[in-house]
Tab-separated table of C-alpha atoms and ligand atoms in Angstrom:
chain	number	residue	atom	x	y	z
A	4	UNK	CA	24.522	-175.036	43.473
A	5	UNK	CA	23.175	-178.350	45.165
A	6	UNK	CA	25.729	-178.619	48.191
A	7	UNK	CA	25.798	-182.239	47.196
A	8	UNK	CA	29.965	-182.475	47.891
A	9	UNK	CA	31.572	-183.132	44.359
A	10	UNK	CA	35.425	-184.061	43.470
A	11	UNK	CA	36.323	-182.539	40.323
A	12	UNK	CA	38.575	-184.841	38.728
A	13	UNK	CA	40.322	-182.903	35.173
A	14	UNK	CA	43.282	-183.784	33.033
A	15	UNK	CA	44.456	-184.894	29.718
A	16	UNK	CA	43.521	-187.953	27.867
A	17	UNK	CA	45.383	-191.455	28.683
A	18	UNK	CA	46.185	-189.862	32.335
A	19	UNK	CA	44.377	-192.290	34.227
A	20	UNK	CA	41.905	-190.380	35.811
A	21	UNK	CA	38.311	-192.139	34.689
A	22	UNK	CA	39.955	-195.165	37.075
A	23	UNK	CA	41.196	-192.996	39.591
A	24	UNK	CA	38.247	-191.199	39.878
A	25	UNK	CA	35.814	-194.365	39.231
A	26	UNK	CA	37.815	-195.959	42.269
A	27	UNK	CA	37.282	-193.331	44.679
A	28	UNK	CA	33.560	-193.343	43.787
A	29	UNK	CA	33.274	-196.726	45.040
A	30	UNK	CA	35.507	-196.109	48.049
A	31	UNK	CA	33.349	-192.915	49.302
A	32	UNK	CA	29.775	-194.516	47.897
A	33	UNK	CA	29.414	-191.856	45.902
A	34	UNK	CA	27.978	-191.796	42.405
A	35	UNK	CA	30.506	-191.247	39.387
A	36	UNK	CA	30.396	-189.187	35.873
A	37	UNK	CA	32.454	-189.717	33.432
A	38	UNK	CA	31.867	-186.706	30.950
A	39	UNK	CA	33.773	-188.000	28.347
A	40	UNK	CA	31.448	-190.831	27.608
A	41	UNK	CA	28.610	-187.801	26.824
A	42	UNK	CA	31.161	-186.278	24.236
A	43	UNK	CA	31.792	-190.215	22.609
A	44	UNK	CA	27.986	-190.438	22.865
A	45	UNK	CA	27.162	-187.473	21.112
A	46	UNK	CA	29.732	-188.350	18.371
A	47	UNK	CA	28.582	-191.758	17.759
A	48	UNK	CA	25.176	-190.852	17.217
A	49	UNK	CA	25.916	-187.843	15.221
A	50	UNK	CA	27.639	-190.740	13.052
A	51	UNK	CA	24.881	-192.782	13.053
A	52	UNK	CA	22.145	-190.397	12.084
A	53	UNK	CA	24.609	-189.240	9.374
A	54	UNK	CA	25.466	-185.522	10.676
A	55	UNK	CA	29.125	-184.784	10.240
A	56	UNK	CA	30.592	-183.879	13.486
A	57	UNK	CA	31.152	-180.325	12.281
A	58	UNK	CA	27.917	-179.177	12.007
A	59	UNK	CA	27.296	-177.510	15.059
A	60	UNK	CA	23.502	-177.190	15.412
A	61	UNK	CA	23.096	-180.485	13.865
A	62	UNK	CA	25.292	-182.401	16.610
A	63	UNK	CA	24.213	-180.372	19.306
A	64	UNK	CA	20.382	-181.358	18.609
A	65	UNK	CA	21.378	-184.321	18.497
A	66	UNK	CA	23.465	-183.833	22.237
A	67	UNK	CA	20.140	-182.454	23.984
A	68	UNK	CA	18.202	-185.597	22.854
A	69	UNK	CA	20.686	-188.110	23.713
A	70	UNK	CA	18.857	-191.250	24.695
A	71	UNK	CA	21.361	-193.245	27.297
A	72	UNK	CA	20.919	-194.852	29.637
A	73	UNK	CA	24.188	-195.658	32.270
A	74	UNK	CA	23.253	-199.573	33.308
A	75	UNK	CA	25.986	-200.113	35.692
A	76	UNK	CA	29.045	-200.762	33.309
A	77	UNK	CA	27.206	-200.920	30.704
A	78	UNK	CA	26.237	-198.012	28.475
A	79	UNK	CA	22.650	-197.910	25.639
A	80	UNK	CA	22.315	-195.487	23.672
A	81	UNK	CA	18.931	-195.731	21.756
A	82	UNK	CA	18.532	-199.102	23.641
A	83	UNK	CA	21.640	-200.565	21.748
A	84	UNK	CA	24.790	-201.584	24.209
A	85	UNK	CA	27.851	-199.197	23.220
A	86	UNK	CA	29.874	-199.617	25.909
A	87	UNK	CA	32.886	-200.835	23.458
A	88	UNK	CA	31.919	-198.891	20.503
A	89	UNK	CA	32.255	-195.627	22.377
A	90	UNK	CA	35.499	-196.634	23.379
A	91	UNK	CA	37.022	-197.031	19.779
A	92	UNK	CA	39.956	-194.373	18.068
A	93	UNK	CA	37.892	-192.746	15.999
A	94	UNK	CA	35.230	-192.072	18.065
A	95	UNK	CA	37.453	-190.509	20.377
A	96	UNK	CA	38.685	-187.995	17.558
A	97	UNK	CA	34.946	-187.385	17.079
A	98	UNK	CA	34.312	-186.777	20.736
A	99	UNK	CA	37.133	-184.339	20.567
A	100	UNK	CA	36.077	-182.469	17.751
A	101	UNK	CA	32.258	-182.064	18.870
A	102	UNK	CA	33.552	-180.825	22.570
A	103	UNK	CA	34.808	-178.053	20.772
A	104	UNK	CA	31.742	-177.184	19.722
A	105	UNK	CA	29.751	-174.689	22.332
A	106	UNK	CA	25.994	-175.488	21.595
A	107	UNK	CA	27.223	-179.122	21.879
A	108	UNK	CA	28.616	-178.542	25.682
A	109	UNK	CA	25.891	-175.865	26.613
A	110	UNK	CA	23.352	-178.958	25.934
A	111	UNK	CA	25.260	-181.794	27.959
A	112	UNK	CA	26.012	-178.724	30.734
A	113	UNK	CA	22.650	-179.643	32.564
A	114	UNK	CA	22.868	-183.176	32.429
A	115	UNK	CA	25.911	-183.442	33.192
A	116	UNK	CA	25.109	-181.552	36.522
A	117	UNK	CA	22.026	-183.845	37.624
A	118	UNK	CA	24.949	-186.690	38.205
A	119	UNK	CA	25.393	-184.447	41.680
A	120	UNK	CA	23.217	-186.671	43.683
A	121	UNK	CA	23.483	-187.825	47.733
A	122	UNK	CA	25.776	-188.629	48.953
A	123	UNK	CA	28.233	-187.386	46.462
A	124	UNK	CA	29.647	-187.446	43.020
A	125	UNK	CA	33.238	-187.903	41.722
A	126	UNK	CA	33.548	-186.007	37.726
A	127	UNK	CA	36.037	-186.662	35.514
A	128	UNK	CA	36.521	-184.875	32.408
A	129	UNK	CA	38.601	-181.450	31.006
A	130	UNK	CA	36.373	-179.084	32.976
A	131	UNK	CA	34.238	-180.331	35.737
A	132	UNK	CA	36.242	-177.764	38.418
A	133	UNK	CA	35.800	-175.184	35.590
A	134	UNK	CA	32.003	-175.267	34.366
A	135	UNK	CA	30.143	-177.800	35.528
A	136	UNK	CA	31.371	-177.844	39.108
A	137	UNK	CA	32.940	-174.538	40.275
A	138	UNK	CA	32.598	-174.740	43.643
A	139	UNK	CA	33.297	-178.732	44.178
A	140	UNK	CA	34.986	-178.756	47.445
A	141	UNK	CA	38.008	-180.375	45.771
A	142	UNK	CA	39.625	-180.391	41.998
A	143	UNK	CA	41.964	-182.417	40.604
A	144	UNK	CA	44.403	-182.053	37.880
A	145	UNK	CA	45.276	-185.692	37.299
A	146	UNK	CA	48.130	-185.780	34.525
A	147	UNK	CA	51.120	-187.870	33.339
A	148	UNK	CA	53.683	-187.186	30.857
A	149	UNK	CA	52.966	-187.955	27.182
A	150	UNK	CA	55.319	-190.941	26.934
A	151	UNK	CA	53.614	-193.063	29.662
A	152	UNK	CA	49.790	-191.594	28.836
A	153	UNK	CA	50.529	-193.026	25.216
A	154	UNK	CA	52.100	-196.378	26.410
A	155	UNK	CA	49.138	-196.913	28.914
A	156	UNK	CA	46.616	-196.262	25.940
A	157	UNK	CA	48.806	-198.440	23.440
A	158	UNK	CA	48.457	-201.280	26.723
A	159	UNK	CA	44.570	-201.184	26.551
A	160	UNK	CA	44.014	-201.148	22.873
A	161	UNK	CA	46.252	-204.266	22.656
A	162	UNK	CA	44.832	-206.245	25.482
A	163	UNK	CA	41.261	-204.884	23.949
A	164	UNK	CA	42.754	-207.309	20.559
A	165	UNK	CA	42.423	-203.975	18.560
A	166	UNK	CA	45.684	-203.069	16.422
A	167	UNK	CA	47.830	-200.327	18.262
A	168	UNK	CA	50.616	-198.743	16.573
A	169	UNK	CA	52.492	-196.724	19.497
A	170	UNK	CA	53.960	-193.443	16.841
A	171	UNK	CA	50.078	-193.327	15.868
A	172	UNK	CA	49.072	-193.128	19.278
A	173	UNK	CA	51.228	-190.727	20.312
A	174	UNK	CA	50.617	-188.181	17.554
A	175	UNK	CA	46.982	-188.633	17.945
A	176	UNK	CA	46.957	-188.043	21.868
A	177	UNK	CA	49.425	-184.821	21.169
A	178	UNK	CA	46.663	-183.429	18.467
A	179	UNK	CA	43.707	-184.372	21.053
A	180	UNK	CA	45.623	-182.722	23.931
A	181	UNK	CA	45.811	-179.260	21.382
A	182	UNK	CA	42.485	-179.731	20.489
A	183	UNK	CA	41.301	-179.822	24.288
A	184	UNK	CA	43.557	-177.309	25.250
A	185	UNK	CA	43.472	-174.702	22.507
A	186	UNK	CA	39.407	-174.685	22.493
A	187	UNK	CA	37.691	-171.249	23.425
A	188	UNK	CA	34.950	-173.185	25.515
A	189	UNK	CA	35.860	-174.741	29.052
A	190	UNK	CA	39.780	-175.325	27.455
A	191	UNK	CA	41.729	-177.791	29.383
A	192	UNK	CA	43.859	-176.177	32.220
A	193	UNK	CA	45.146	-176.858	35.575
A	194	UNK	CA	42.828	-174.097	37.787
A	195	UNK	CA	44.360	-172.304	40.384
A	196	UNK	CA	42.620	-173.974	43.037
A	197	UNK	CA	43.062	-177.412	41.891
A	198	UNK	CA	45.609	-180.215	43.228
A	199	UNK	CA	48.107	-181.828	40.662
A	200	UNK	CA	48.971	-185.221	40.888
A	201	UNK	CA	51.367	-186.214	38.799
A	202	UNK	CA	50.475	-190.266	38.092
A	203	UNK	CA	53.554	-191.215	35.311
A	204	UNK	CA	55.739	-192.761	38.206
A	205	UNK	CA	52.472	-193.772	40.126
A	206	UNK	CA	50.248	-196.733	40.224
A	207	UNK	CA	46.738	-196.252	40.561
A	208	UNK	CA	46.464	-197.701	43.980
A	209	UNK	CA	48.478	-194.956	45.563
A	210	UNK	CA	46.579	-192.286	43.529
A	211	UNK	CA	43.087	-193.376	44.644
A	212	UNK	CA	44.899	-193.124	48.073
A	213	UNK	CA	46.338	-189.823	47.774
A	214	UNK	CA	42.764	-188.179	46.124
A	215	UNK	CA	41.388	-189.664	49.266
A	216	UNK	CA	44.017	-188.007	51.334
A	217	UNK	CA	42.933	-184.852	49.825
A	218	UNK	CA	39.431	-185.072	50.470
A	219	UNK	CA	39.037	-186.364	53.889
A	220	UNK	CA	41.339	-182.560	54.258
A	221	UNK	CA	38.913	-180.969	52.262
A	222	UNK	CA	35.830	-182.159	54.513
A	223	UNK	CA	38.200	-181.812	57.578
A	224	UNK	CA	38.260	-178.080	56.704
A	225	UNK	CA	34.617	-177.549	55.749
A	226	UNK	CA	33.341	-179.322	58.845
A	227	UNK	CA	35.989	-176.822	61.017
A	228	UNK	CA	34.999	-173.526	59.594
A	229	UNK	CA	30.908	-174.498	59.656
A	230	UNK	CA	30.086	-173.731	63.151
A	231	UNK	CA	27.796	-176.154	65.041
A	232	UNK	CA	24.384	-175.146	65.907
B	19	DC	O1	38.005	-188.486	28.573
B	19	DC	P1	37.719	-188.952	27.163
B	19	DC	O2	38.944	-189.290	26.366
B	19	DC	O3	36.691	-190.056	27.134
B	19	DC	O4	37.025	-187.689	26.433
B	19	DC	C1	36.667	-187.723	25.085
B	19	DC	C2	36.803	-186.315	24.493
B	19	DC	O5	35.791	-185.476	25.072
B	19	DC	C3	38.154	-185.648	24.743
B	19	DC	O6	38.793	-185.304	23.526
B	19	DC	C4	37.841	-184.361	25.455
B	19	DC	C5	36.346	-184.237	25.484
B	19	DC	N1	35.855	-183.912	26.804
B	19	DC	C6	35.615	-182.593	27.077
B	19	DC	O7	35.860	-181.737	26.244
B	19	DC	N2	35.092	-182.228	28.276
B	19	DC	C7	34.830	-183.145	29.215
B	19	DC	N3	34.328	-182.773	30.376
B	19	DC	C8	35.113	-184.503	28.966
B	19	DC	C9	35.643	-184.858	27.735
């Protein structure tokens, strides 16, 4: 591995975690993934180039040639701004279904892992502690119960102007969370070795404070047991 320090930042969809872990990224200076966006990527231009987002080989061609580019807040794929269209419902079924698929995350493995640049990276995704980060000096399990995941999601589609209908939601984060969960590649679990925080009765303020919390421990205790030359 690199040794640049990493926080591994995993949990469910609708948990809050991209903006916990985004935040902290600014906080520390450090440089930020967020591996979902690869998955919504790859299943928007599997769409595009008309490859159903079953087909394996197809989509995960299609994965390894991925032109993006990650402009600040913006995100181009093929040199067209995505940013929102990425961000819609459907495309976040797609993105589940192709992340089940394992030539689809053995080609976004690699790319995913030259994000690890000085003087740091915070991941968020289903299994940065697990694959793509195993020895990131401190993981994350950053979940909330179902009821306020699907309420916050139900808060940014409306305030986004797209319809929301909160049943809808709810069923469709419970199937995603199966999906994720139930996969044979990199499932979505809480490791051993990661920390849960619980966010439902949380704001995100306190969360970015108590991730920070946890990693000026985790440096603490590196910096202790590396002797000084
Ligand atoms: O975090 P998100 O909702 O943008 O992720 C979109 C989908 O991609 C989600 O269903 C799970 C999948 N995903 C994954 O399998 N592994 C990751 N590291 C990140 C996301």
């Amino acid at each position: 591995m690199s040794g640049i320090p990493v926080i591994a930042v995993d949990g469910p969809s609708a948990s809050g975690k991209g903006t916990v872990a985004q935040r902290v990224a600014e906080v520390l200076g450090f440089h930020y993934l967020d591996s979902g966006a690869l998955y919504r990527l790859t299943a928007l231009a599997a769409e595009r180039q008309g490859a159903t987002w079953h087909d394996e080989q197809a989509v995960a061609d299609i994965a390894a040639k991925l032109d993006v580019v990650f402009d600040g807040a913006a995100i181009l794929l093929a040199k067209s701004d995505v940013t929102e269209a990425i961000r819609t419902e459907n495309i976040g079924i797609g993105a589940s279904i192709v992340a089940a698929l394992p030539l689809v995350r053995a080609a976004l493995l690699e790319r995913q892992r030259a994000f690890a640049l000085v003087p740091g990276l915070v991941a968020d995704g289903r299994d940065m502690g697990s694959t793509v980060f195993p020895h990131a000096p401190l993981k994350v399990f950053l979940t909330a119960s179902a009821e306020a995941r699907a309420e916050r999601r139900y808060k940014q589609l409306t305030e986004r102007g797209e319809a929301a209908d909160l049943a809808a939601i709810t069923a469709d984060l419970h199937a995603r969370d199966e999906r994720d969960r139930q996969r044979s590649v990199a499932p979505l679990q809480q490791l051993p070795d990661a920390l849960l925080l619980d966010t439902t009765e949380m704001g995100i303020a306190e969360a970015v404070q108590q991730v920070l919390a946890w990693w000026h421990t985790a440096t603490e205790v590196q910096r202790k047991s590396v002797p000084s030359a």
